[in-house]
mmCIF file of C-alpha atoms in Angstrom:
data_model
loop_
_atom_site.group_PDB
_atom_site.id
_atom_site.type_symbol
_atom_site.label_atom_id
_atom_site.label_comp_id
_atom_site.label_asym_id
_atom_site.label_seq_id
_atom_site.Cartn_x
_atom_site.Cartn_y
_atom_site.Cartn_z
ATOM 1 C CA UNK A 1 99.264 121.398 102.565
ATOM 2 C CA UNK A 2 100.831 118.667 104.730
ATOM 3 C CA UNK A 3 100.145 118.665 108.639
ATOM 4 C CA UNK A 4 102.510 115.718 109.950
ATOM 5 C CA UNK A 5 100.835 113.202 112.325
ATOM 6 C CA UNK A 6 103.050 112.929 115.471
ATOM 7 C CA UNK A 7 100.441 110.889 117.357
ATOM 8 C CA UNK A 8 98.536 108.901 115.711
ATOM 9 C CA UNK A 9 95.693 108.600 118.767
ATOM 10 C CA UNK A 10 92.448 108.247 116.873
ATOM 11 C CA UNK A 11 91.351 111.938 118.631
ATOM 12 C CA UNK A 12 95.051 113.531 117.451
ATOM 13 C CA UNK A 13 94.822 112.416 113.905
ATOM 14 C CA UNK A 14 91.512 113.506 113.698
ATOM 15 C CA UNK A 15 91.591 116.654 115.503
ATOM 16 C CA UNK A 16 94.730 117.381 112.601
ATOM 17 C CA UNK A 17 92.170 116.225 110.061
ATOM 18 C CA UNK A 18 90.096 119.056 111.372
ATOM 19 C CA UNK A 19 92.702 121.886 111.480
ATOM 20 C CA UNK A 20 93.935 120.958 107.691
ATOM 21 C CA UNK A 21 90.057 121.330 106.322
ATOM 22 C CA UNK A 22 89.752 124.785 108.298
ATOM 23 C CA UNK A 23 92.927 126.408 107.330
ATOM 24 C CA UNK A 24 92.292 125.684 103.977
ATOM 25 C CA UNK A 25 89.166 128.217 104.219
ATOM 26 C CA UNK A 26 86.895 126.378 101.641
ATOM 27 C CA UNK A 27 83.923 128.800 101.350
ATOM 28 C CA UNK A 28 80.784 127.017 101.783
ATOM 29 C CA UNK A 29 82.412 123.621 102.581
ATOM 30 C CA UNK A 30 79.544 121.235 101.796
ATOM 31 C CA UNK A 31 80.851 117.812 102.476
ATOM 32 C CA UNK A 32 84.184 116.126 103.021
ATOM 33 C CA UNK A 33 86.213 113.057 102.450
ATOM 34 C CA UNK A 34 88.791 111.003 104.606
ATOM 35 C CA UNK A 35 90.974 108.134 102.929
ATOM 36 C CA UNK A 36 92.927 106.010 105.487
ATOM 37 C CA UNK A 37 94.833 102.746 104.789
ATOM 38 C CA UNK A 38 93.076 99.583 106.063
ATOM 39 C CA UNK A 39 89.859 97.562 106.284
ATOM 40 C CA UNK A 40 86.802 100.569 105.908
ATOM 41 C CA UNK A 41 83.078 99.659 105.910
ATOM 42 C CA UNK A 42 80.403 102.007 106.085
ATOM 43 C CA UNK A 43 82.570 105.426 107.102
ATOM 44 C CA UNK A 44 83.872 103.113 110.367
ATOM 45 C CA UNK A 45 87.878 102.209 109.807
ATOM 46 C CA UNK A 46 87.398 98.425 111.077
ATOM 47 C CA UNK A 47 91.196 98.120 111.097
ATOM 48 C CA UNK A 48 93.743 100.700 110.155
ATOM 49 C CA UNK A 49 97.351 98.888 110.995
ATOM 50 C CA UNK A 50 99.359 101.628 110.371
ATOM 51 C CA UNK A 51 97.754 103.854 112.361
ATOM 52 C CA UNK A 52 96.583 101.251 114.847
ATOM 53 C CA UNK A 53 93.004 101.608 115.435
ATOM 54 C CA UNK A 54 90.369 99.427 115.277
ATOM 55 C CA UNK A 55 86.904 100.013 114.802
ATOM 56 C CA UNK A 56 87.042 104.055 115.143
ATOM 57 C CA UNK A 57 83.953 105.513 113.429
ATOM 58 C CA UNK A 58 85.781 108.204 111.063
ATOM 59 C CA UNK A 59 82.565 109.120 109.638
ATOM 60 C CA UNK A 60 80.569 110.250 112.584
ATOM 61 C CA UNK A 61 83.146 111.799 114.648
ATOM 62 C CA UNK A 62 84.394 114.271 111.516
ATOM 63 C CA UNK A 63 80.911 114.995 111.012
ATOM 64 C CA UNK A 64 80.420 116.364 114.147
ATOM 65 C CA UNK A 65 83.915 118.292 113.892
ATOM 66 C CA UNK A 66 82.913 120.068 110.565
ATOM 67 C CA UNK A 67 79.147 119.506 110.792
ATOM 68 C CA UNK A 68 78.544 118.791 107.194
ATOM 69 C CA UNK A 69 78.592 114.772 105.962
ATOM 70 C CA UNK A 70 81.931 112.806 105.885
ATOM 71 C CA UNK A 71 82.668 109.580 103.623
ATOM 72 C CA UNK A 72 85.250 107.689 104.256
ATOM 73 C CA UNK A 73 87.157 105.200 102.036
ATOM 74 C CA UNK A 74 90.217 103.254 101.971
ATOM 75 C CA UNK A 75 93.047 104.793 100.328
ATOM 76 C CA UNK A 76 93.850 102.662 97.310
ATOM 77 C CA UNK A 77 89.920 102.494 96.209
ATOM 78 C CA UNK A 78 89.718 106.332 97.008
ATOM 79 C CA UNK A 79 92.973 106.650 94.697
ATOM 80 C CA UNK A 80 91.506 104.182 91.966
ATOM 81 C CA UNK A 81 88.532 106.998 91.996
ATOM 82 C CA UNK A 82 91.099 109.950 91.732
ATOM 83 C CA UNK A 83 92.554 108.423 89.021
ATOM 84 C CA UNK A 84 89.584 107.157 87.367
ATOM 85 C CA UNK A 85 88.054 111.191 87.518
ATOM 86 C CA UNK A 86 91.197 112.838 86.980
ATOM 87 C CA UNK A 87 93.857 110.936 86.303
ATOM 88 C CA UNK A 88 96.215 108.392 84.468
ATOM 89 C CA UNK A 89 92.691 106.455 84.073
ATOM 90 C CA UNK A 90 90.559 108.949 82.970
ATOM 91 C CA UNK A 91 88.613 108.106 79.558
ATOM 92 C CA UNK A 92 89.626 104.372 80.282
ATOM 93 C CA UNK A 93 86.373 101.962 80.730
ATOM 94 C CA UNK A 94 88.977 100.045 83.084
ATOM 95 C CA UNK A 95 92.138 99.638 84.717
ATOM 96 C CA UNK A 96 93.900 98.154 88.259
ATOM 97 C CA UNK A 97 96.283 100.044 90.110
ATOM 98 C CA UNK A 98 98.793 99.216 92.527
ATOM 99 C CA UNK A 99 100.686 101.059 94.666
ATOM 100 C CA UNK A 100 104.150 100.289 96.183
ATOM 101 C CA UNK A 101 105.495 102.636 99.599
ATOM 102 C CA UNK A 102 104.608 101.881 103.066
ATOM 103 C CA UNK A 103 102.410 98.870 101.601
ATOM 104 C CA UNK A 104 101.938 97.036 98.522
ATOM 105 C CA UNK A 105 98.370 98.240 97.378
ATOM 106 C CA UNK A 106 96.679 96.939 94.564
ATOM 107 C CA UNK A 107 92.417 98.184 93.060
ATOM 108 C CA UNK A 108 90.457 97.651 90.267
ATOM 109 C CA UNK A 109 88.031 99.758 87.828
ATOM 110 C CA UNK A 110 85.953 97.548 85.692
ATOM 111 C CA UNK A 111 83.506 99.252 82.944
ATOM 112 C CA UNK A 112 83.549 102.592 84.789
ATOM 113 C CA UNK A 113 83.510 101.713 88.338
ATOM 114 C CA UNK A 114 85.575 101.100 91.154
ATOM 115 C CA UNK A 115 85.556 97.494 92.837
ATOM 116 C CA UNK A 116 84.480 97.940 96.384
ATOM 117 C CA UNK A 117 84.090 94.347 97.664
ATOM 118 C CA UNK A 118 85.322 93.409 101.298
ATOM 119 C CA UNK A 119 88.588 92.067 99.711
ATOM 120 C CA UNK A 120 89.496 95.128 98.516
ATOM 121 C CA UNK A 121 90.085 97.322 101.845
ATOM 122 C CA UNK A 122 91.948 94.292 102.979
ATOM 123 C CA UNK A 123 95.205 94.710 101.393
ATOM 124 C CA UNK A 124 95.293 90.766 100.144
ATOM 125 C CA UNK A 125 96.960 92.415 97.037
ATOM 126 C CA UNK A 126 99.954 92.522 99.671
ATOM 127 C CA UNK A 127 100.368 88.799 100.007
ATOM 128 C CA UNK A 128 99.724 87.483 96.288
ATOM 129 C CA UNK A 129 103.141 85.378 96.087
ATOM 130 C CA UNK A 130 105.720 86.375 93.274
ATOM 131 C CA UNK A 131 109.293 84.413 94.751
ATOM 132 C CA UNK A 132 109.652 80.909 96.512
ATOM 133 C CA UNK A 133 112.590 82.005 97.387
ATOM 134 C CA UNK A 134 112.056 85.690 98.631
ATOM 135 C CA UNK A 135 112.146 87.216 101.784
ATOM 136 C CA UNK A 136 109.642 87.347 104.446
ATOM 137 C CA UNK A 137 106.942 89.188 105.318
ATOM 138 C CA UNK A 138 105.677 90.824 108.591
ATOM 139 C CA UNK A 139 102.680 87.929 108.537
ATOM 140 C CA UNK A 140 105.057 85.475 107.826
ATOM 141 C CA UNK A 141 104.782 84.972 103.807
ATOM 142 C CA UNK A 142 108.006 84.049 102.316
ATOM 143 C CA UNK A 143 108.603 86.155 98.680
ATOM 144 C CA UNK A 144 104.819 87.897 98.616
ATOM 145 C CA UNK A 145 104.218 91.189 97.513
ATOM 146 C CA UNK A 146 104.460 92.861 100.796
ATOM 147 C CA UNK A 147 108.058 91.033 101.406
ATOM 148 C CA UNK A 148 109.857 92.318 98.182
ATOM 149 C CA UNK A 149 108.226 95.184 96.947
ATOM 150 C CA UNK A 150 107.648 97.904 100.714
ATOM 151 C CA UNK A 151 109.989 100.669 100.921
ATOM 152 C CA UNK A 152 111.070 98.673 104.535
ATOM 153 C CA UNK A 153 111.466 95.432 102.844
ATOM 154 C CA UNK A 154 113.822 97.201 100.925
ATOM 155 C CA UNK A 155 115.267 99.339 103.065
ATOM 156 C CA UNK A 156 115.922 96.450 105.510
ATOM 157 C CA UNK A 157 117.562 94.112 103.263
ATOM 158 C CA UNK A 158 119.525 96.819 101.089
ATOM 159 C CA UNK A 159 121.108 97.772 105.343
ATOM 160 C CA UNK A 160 121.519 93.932 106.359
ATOM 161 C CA UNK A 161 123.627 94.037 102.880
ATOM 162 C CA UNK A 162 126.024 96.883 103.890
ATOM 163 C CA UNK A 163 126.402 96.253 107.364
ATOM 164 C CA UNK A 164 124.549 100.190 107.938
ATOM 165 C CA UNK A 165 121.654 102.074 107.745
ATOM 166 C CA UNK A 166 120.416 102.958 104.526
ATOM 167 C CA UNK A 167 117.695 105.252 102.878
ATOM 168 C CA UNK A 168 115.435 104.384 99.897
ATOM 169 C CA UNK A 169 116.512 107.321 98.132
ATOM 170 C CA UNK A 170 120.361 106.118 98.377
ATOM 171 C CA UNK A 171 119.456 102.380 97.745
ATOM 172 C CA UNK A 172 117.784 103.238 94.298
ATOM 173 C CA UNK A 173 121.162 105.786 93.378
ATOM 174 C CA UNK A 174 123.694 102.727 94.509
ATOM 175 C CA UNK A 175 121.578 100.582 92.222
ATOM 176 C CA UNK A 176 121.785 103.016 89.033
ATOM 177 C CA UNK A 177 125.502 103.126 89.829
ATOM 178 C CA UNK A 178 125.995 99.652 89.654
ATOM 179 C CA UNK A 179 126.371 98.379 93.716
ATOM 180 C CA UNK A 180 126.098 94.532 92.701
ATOM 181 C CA UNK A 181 124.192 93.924 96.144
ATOM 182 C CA UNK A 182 122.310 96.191 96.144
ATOM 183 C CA UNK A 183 121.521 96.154 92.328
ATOM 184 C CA UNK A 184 120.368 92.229 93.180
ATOM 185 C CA UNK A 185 118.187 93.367 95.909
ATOM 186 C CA UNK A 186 116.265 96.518 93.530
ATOM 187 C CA UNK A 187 116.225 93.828 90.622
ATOM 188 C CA UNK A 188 114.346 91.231 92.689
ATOM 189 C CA UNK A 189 111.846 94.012 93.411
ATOM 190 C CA UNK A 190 111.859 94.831 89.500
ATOM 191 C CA UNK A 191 110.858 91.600 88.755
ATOM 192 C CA UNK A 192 108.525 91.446 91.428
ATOM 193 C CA UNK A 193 107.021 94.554 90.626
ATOM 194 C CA UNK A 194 106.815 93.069 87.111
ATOM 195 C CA UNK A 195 104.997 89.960 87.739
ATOM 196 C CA UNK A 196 102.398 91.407 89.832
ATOM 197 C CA UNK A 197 101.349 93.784 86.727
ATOM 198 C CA UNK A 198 101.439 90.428 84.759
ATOM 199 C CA UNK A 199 99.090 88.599 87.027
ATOM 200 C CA UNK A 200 96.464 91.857 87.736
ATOM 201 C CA UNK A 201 96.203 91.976 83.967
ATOM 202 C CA UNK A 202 95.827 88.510 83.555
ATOM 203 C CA UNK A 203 93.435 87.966 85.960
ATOM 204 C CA UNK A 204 91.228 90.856 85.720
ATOM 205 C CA UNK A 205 91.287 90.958 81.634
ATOM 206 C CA UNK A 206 92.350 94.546 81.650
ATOM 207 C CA UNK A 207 94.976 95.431 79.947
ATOM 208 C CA UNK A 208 96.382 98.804 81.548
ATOM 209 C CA UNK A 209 97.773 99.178 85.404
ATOM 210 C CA UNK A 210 98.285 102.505 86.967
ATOM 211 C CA UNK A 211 101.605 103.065 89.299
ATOM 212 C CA UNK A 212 101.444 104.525 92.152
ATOM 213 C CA UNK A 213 102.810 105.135 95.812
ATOM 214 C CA UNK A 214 105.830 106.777 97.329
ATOM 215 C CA UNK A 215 108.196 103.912 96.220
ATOM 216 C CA UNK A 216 107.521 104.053 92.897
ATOM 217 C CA UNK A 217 110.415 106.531 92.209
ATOM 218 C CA UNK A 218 111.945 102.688 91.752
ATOM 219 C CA UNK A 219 110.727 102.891 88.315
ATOM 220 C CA UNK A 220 113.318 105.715 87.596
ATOM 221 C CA UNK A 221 116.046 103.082 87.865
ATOM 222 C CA UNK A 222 114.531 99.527 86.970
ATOM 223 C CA UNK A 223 112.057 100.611 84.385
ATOM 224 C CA UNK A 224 113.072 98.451 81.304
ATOM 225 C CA UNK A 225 113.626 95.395 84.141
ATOM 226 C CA UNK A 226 109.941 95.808 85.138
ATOM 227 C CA UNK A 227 108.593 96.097 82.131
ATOM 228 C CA UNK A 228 110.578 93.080 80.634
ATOM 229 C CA UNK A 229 109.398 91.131 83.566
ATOM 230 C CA UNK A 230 105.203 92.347 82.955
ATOM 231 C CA UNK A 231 105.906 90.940 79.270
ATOM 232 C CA UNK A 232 107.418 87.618 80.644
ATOM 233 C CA UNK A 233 104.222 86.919 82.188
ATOM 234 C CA UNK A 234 102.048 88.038 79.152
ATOM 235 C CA UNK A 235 101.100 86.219 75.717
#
């Protein structure tokens, strides 16, 4: 189910945590999990941008909402582990993963584990730079990850370019039809998009990346562009 967070107070959200795991009526609910976007070290979110907190102990206050034991991980790892049990990744000794939306997110499974190291609930996959001459990001990096490849990046140059506002959904359908703006602005992503998958498999030796995220419907339109791009930056 989907309970929609209208204030994102650390009590609201997790009070709303709360309701979804009781109306769901799991008989004999023995444990739960909580993934959040941001920095997470031992079940406390250190900082959570998106939702604004810092230092909230996740962990501890759901356990004493449900009374059973809580873990709590950052998204992107907690996906890498969902995919690595159950999906696109299973029966793969390795893989990375990045995710495009809200954030650029990038993980990494090396010989049947998931990379949990302090870099990797800080979202510096965001920042890796792909374009000199890019836009910016919200920290102030010109052509990064972040900059080209978030639904707002997108979203906010694809309006600056028609003089309106403009939905992701509509951006990617003006750019199958052929909008020469906006077809510019979804190819820079492509390529983006493309060079990132490049560099994780360069970098990490592995040689399959897992998709993911809200924006990735992206691929529907640029997928031979993105791909072209990955093989640019491969032997």
């Amino acid at each position: 189910g989907e309970w929609p967070i209208e204030d994102s107070s650390p009590d609201a959200v997790l009070d709303l945590v709360h309701r979804a795991v009781t109306e769901l009526e799991i008989p004999h609910l023995v444990a739960a999990g909580v993934s959040l976007g941001g920095v997470v070290h031992d079940g406390v979110a250190v900082r959570a941008s998106f939702l604004e907190w810092d230092d909230i102990d996740v962990a501890g206050e759901m356990a004493s909402r449900l009374g059973v034991p809580v873990s709590v991980e950052n998204d992107v790892v907690a996906l890498a582990e969902a995919e690595r049990w159950f999906g696109a990744g299973r029966g793969l000794s390795g893989f990375a993963i990045i995710t495009i939306g809200a954030g650029v997110g990038y993980g990494l499974v090396i010989d049947n584990e998931v990379i949990r190291t302090p870099d990797a609930t800080a979202g510096t996959g965001a920042h890796i730079p792909l374009d000199p001459y890019g836009p910016i990001c919200s920290e102030g990096h010109r052509g990064c990850a972040q900059a080209l490849l978030t639904t707002a990046s997108i979203v906010s140059q694809a309006s600056a370019a028609l003089g309106r506002a403009v939905g992701y959904d509509e951006i990617l359908r003006l750019a199958d039809e052929g909008h020469p703006a906006i077809g510019a602005i979804v190819g820079n992503a492509a390529d983006a998009l493309g060079r990132l998958i490049a560099l994780a498999t360069n970098l990490t030796l592995q040689s399959t990346v897992v998709l993911s995220g809200e924006g990735v419907s992206l691929l529907a339109v640029v997928r031979e562009r993105v791909v072209a791009a990955a093989a640019a930056g491969r032997d």
